[in-house]
Backbone as a ProteinNet text record, in pm:
[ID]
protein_1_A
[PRIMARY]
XXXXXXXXXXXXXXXXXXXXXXXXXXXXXXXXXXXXXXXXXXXXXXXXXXXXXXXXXXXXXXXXXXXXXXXXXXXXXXXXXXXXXXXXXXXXXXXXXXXXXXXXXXXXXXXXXXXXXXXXXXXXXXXXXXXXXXXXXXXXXXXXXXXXXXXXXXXXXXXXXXXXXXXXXXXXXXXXXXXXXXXXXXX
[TERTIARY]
8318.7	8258.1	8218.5	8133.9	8053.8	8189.3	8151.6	8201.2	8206.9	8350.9	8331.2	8254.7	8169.3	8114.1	8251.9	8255.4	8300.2	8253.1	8347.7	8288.3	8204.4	8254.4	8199.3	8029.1	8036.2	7892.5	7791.3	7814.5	7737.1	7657	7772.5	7671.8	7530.6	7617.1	7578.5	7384.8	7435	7295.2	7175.1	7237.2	7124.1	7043.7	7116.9	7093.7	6991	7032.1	6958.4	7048.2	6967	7109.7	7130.8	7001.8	7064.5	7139.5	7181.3	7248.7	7406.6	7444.6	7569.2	7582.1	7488.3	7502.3	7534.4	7499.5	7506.5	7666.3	7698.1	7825.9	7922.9	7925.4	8004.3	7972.4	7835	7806.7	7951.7	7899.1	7940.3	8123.1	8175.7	8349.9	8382.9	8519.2	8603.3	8579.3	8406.7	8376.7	8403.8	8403.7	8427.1	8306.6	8381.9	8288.8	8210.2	8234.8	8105.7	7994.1	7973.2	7873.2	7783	7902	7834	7823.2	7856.9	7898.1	7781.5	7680.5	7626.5	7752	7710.5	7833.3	7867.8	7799.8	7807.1	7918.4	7911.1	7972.6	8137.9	8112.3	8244.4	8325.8	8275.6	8287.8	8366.1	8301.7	8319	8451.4	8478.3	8568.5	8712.9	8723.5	8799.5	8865.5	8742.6	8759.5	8839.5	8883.9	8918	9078.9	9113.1	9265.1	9370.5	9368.2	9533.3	9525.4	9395.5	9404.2	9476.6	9400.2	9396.3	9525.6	9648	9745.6	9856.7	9809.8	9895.7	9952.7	9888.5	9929.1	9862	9772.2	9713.7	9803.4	9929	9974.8	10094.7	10202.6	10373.2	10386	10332.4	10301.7	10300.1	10422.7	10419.9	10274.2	10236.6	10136.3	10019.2	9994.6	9856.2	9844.1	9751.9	9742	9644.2	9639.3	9552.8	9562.9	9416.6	9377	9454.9	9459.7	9495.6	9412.8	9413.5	9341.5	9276.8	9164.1	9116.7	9052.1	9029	8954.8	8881.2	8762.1	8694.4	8658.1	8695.9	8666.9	8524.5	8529.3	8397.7	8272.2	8261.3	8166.7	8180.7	8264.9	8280.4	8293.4	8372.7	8393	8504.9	8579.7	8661.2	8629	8766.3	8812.2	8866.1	8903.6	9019.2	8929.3	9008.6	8980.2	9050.8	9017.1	8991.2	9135.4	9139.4	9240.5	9205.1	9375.5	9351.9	9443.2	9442.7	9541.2	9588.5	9668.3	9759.8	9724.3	9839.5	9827.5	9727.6	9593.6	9497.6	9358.2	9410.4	9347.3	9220.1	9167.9	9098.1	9055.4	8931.1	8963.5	8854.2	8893.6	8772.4	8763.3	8576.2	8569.1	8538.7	8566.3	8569.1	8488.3	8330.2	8298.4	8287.7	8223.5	8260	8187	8050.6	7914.1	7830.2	7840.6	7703.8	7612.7	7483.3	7364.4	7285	7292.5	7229	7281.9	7338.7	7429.7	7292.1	7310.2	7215.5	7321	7247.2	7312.8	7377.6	7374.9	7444	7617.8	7624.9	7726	7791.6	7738.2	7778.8	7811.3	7730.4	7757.3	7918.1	7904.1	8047.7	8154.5	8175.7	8285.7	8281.1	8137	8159.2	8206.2	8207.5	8285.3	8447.5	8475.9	8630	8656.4	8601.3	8630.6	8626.7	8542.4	8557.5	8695.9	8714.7	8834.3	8936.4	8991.3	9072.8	9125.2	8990.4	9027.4	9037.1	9044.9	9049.2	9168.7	9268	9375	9471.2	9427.9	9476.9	9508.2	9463.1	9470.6	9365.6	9436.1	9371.2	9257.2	9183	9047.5	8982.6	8987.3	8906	8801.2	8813.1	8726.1	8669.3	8574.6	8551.1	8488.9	8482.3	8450.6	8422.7	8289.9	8283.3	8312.4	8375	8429.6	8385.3	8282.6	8237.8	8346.1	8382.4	8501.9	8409.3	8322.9	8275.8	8249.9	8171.1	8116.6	8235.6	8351	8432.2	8385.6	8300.1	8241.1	8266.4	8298.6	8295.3	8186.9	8184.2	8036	8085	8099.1	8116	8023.6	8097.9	8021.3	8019.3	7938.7	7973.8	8004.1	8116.2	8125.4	8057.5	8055.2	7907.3	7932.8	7984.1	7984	7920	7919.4	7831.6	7686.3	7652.7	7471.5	7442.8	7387.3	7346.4	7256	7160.4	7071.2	7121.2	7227.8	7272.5	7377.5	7428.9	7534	7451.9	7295.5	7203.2	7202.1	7130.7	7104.2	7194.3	7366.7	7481.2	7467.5	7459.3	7446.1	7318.1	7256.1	7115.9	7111	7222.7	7266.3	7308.9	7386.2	7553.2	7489	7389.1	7336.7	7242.1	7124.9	7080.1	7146.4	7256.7	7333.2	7379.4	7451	7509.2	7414.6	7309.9	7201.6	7130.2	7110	7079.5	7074.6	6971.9	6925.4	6869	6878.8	6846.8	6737.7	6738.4	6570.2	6472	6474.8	6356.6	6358.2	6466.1	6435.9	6321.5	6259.5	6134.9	6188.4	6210.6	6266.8	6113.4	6090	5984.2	5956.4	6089.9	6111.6	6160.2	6055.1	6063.3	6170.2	6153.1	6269.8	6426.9	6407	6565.2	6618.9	6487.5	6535.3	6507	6473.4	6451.2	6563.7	6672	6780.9	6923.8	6848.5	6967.3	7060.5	7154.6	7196.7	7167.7	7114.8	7117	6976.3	6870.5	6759.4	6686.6	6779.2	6690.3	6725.2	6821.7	6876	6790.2	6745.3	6692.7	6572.4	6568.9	6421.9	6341.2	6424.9	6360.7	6281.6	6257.8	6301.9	6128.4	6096.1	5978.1	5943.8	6053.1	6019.4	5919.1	5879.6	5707.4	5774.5	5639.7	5711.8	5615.4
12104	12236.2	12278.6	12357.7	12386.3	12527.3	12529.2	12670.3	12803.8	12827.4	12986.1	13117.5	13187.7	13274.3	13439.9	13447.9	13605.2	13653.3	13787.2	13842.6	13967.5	14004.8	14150.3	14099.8	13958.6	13918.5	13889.8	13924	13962.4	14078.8	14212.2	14331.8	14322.1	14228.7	14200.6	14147.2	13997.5	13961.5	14007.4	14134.3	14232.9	14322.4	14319.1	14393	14270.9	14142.7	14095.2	13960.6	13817.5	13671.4	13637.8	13672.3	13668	13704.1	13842.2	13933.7	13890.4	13771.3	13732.8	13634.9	13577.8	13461.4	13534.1	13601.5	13701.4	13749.3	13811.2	13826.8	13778	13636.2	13541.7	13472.9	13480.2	13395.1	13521.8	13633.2	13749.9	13775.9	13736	13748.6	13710.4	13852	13884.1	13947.9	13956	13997.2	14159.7	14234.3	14408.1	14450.4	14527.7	14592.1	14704.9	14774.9	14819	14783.5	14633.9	14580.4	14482.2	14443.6	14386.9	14489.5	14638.5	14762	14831.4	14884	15007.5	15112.9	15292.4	15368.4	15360.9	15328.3	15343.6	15221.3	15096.7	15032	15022.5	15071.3	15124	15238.2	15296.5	15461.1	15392.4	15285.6	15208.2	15117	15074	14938	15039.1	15186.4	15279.8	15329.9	15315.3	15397.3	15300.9	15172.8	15076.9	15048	15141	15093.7	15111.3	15232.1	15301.9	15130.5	15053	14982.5	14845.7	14841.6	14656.3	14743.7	14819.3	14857.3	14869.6	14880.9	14854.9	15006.6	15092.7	15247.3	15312.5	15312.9	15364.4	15447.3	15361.8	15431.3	15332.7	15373.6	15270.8	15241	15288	15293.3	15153.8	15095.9	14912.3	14944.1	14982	14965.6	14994.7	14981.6	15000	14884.4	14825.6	14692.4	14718.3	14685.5	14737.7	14584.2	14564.5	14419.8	14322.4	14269.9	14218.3	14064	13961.6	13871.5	13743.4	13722.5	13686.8	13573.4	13500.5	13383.1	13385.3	13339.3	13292.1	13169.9	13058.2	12931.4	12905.4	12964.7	12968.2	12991.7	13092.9	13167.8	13065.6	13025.8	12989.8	13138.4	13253.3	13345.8	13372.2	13417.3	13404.6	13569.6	13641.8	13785.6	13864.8	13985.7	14083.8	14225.2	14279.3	14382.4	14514.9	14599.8	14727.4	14803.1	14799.5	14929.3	14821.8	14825	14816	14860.1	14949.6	15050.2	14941.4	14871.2	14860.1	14897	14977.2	15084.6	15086.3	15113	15157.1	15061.5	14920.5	14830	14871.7	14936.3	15018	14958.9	14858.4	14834.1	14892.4	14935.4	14999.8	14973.3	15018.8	14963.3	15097.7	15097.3	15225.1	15208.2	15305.9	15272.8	15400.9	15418.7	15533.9	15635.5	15572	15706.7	15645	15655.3	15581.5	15703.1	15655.9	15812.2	15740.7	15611.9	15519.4	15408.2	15435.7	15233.8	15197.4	15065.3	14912.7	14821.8	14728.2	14625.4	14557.6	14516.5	14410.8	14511	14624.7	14659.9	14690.7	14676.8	14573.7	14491.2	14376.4	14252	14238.9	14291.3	14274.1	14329.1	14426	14442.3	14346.8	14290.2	14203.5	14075.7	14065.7	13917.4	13894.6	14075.3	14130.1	14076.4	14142.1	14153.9	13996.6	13891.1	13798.5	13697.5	13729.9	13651.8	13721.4	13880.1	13941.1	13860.5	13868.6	13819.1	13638.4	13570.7	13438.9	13441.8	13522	13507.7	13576.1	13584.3	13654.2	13836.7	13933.8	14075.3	14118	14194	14253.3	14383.2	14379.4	14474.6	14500.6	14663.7	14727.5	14818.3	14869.1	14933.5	14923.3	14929.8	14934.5	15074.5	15076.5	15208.2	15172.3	15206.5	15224.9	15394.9	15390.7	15547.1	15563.4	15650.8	15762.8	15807.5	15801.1	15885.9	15976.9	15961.2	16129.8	16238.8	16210.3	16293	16320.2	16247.1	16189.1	16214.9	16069.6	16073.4	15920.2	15922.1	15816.7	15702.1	15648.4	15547.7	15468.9	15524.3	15390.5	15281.2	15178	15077.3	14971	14942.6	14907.8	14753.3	14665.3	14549.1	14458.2	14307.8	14223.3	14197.5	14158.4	14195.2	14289.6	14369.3	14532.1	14511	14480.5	14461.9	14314.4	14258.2	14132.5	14117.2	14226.4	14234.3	14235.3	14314	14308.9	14179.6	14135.1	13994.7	13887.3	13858.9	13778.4	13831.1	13915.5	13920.6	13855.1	13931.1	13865.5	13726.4	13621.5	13494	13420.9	13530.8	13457.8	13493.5	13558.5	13614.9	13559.9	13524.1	13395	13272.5	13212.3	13124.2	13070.6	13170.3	13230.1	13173.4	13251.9	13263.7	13080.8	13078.3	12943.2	12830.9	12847.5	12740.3	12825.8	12907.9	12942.5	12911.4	12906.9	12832.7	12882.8	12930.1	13014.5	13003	12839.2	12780.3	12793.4	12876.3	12853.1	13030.6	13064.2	13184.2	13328.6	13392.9	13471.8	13597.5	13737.5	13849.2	13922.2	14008.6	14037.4	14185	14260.3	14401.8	14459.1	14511.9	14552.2	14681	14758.8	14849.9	14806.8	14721.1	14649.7	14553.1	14542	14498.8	14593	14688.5	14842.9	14877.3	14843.8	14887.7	14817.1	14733.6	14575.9	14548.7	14591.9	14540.1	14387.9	14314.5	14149.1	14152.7	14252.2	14202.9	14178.4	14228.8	14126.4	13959.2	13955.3	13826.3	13757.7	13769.9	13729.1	13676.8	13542.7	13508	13526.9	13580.1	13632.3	13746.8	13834.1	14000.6	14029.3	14067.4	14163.1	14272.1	14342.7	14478.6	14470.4	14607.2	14692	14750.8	14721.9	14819.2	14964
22081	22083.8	21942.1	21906.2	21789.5	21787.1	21635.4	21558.3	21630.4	21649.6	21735.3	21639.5	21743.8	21660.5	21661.3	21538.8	21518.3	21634.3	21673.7	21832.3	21731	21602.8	21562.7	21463.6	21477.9	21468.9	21583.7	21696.5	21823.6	21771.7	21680.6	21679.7	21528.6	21455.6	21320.3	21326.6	21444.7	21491.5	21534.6	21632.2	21660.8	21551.5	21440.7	21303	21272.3	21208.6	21143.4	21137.5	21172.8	21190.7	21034.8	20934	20788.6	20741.2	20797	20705.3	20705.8	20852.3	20889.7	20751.5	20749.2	20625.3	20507.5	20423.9	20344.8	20320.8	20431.7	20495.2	20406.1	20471.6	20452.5	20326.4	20301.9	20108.9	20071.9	20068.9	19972.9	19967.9	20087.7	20192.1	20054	20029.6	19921.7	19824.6	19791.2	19690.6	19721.8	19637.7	19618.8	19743.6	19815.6	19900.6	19850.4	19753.8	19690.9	19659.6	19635.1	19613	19734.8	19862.2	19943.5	20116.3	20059.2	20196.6	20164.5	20299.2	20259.8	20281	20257.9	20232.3	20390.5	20493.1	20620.7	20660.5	20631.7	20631.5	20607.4	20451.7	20394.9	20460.4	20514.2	20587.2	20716.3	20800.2	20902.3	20906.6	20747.4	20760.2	20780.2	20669.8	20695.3	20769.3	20862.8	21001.1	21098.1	21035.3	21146	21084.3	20963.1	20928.7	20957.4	21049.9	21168.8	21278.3	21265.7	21407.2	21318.1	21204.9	21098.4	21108.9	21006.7	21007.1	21106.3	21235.2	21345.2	21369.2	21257.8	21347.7	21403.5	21457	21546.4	21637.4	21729.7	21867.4	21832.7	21872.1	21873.8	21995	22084.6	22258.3	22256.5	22348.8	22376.2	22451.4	22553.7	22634.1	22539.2	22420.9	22348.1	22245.7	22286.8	22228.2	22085.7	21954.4	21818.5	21747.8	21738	21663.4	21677.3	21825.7	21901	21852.8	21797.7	21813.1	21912	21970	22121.1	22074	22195.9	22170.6	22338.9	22328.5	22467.8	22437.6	22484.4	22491.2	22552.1	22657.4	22738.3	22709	22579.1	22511	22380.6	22362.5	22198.7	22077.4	22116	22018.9	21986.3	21899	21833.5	21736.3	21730	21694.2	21678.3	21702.3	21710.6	21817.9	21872.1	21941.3	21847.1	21923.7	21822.3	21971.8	22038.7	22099.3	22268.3	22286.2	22478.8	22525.5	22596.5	22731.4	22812.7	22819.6	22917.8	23060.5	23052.6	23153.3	23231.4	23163.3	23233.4	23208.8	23192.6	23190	23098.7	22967.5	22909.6	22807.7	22741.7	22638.5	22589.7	22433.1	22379.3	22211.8	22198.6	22059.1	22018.4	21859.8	21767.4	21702.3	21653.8	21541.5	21492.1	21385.1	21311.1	21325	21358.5	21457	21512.6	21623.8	21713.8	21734.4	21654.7	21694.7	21803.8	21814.6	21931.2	21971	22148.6	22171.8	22161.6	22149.3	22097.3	22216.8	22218.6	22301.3	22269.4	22099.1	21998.3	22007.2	22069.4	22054.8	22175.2	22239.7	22383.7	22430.5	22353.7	22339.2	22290	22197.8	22100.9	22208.6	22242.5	22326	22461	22454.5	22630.7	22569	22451.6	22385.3	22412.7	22373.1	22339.8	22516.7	22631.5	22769.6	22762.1	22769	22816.6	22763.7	22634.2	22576.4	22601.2	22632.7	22681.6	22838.6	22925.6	23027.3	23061.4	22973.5	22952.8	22933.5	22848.5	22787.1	22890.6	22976.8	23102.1	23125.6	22999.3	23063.2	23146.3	23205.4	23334.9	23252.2	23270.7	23139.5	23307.7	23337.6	23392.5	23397.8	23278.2	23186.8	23050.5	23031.3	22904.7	22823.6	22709.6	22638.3	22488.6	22427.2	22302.8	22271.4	22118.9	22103	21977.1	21929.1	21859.6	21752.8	21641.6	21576.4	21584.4	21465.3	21406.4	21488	21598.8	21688.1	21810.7	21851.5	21914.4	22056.3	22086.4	22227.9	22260.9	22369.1	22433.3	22502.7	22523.2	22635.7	22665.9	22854.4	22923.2	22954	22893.3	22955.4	23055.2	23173.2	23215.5	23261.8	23272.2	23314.4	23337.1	23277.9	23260.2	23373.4	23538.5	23647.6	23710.7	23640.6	23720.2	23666.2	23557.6	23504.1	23447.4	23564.7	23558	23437.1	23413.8	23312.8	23211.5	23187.5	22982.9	22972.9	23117.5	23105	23057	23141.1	23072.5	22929.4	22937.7	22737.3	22689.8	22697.9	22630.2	22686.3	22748	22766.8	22645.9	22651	22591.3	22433.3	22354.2	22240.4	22155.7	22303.8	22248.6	22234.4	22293.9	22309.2	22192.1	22164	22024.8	21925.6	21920.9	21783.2	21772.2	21821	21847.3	21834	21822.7	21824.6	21704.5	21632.4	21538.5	21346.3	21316.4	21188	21125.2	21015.1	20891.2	20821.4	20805.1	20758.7	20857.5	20969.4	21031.3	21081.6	21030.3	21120	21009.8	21056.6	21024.4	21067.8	20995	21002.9	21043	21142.4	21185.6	21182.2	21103.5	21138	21013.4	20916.3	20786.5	20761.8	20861.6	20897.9	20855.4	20918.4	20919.7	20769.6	20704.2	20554.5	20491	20489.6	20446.8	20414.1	20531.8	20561.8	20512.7	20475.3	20443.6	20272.4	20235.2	20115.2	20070.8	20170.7	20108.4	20087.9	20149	20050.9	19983.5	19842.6	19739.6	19742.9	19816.8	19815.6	19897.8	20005.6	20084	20132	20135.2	20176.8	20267.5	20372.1	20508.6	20527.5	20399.8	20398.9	20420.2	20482.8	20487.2	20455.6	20392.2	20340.7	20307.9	20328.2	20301.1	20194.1	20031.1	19904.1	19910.5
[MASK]
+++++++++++++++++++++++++++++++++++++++++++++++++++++++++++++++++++++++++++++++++++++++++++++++++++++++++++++++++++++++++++++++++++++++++++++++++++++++++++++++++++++++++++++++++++++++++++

C-alpha cells in the first residue's frame, strides 16, 4: 500500500495540493513564518484537545489517533461522544463549509469506524461564532461520498511536477507563494 495520507490534508488539498508540500518542506520550522494569523489563531484553538483537556469525561474521546486502512489515511480526531456516538471537528471560524472539510471529518468517520466505534453522528463546530453543522453520513449522500472517494483517490495518485494551480485567488491567499512554482497570482 502507498503512503497514508494525513486525514487533516483532505481539507489542506481542497485549498491548494502544493501548499501540503510546503507544509511539510517547512514542519518544525517557527510558525510565524510558515502560519497565516488564521492558521495560528486555528492551531490554538485546537490545544484543550492536543492537551487532553478539553473534558475528563471517560466517555469523551480528544485527539484520539485513527487509521483507515481502506482509504489509506492516517490522523487524530478532534472530540468523540461516546455516549452519543458524536464525532466532531473544531475549527476556529467557518464563514463557509467547503467539502475539503467534510472530507476531513469523513476520513475521521471512516477510520473511527474501522477501528470499531460506533460514530452516529457527525458535526463540524464553529468556535468563534459557536455554531454547529451537521453533517451528514457518507451513507446518507452518495454525492459528497463520491467526491470523498475521488479526493482520496486524487491525492494519492497525486504529483507536484505536473500539477498547474488554476485559481489565483487561492495563491493570493497562500504563505508558500513566493516559494512556489505553481502560483498564479495576479500582481
Amino acid at each position: 500500500m502507498e503512503d497514508p495520507i494525513i486525514i487533516s490534508n483532505l481539507n489542506d488539498f481542497g485549498f491548494c495540493p502544493a501548499s501540503i508540500y510546503f507544509h511539510n518542506l517547512m514542519y518544525g520550522a517557527d510558525g510565524i513564518l510558515t502560519q497565516t494569523s488564521s492558521q495560528i489563531n486555528g492551531t490554538h484553538s485546537h490545544f484543550s484537545i492536543d492537551n487532553g483537556s478539553y473534558s475528563s469525561r471517560k466517555s469523551v474521546f480528544q485527539g484520539l489517533e485513527v487509521y483507515s486502512e481502506e482509504y489509506g489515511l492516517i490522523g487524530k480526531i478532534d472530540i468523540y461522544y461516546a455516549d452519543k456516538g458524536l464525532l466532531v471537528e473544531r475549527k476556529k471560524k467557518v464563514s463557509k463549509l467547503f467539502d475539503s472539510q467534510i472530507f476531513q471529518i469523513y476520513g475521521q468517520y471512516f477510520a473511527m469506524c474501522e477501528m470499531g466505534y460506533d460514530v452516529r453522528e457527525l458535526r463540524i463546530y464553529s468556535m468563534d461564532d459557536n455554531r454547529n453543522y451537521s453533517i451528514p453520513l457518507p451513507e446518507d449522500d452518495a454525492e459528497l461520498f463520491n467526491s470523498f472517494c475521488n479526493v482520496v483517490s486524487d491525492m494519492h495518485a497525486f504529483n507536484l511536477d505536473t500539477f498547474k494551480q488554476d485559481n489565483p485567488l487561492k495563491c493570493a491567499n497562500c504563505i508558500y507563494e513566493v516559494m512556489c512554482s505553481c502560483s498564479v497570482k495576479e500582481v
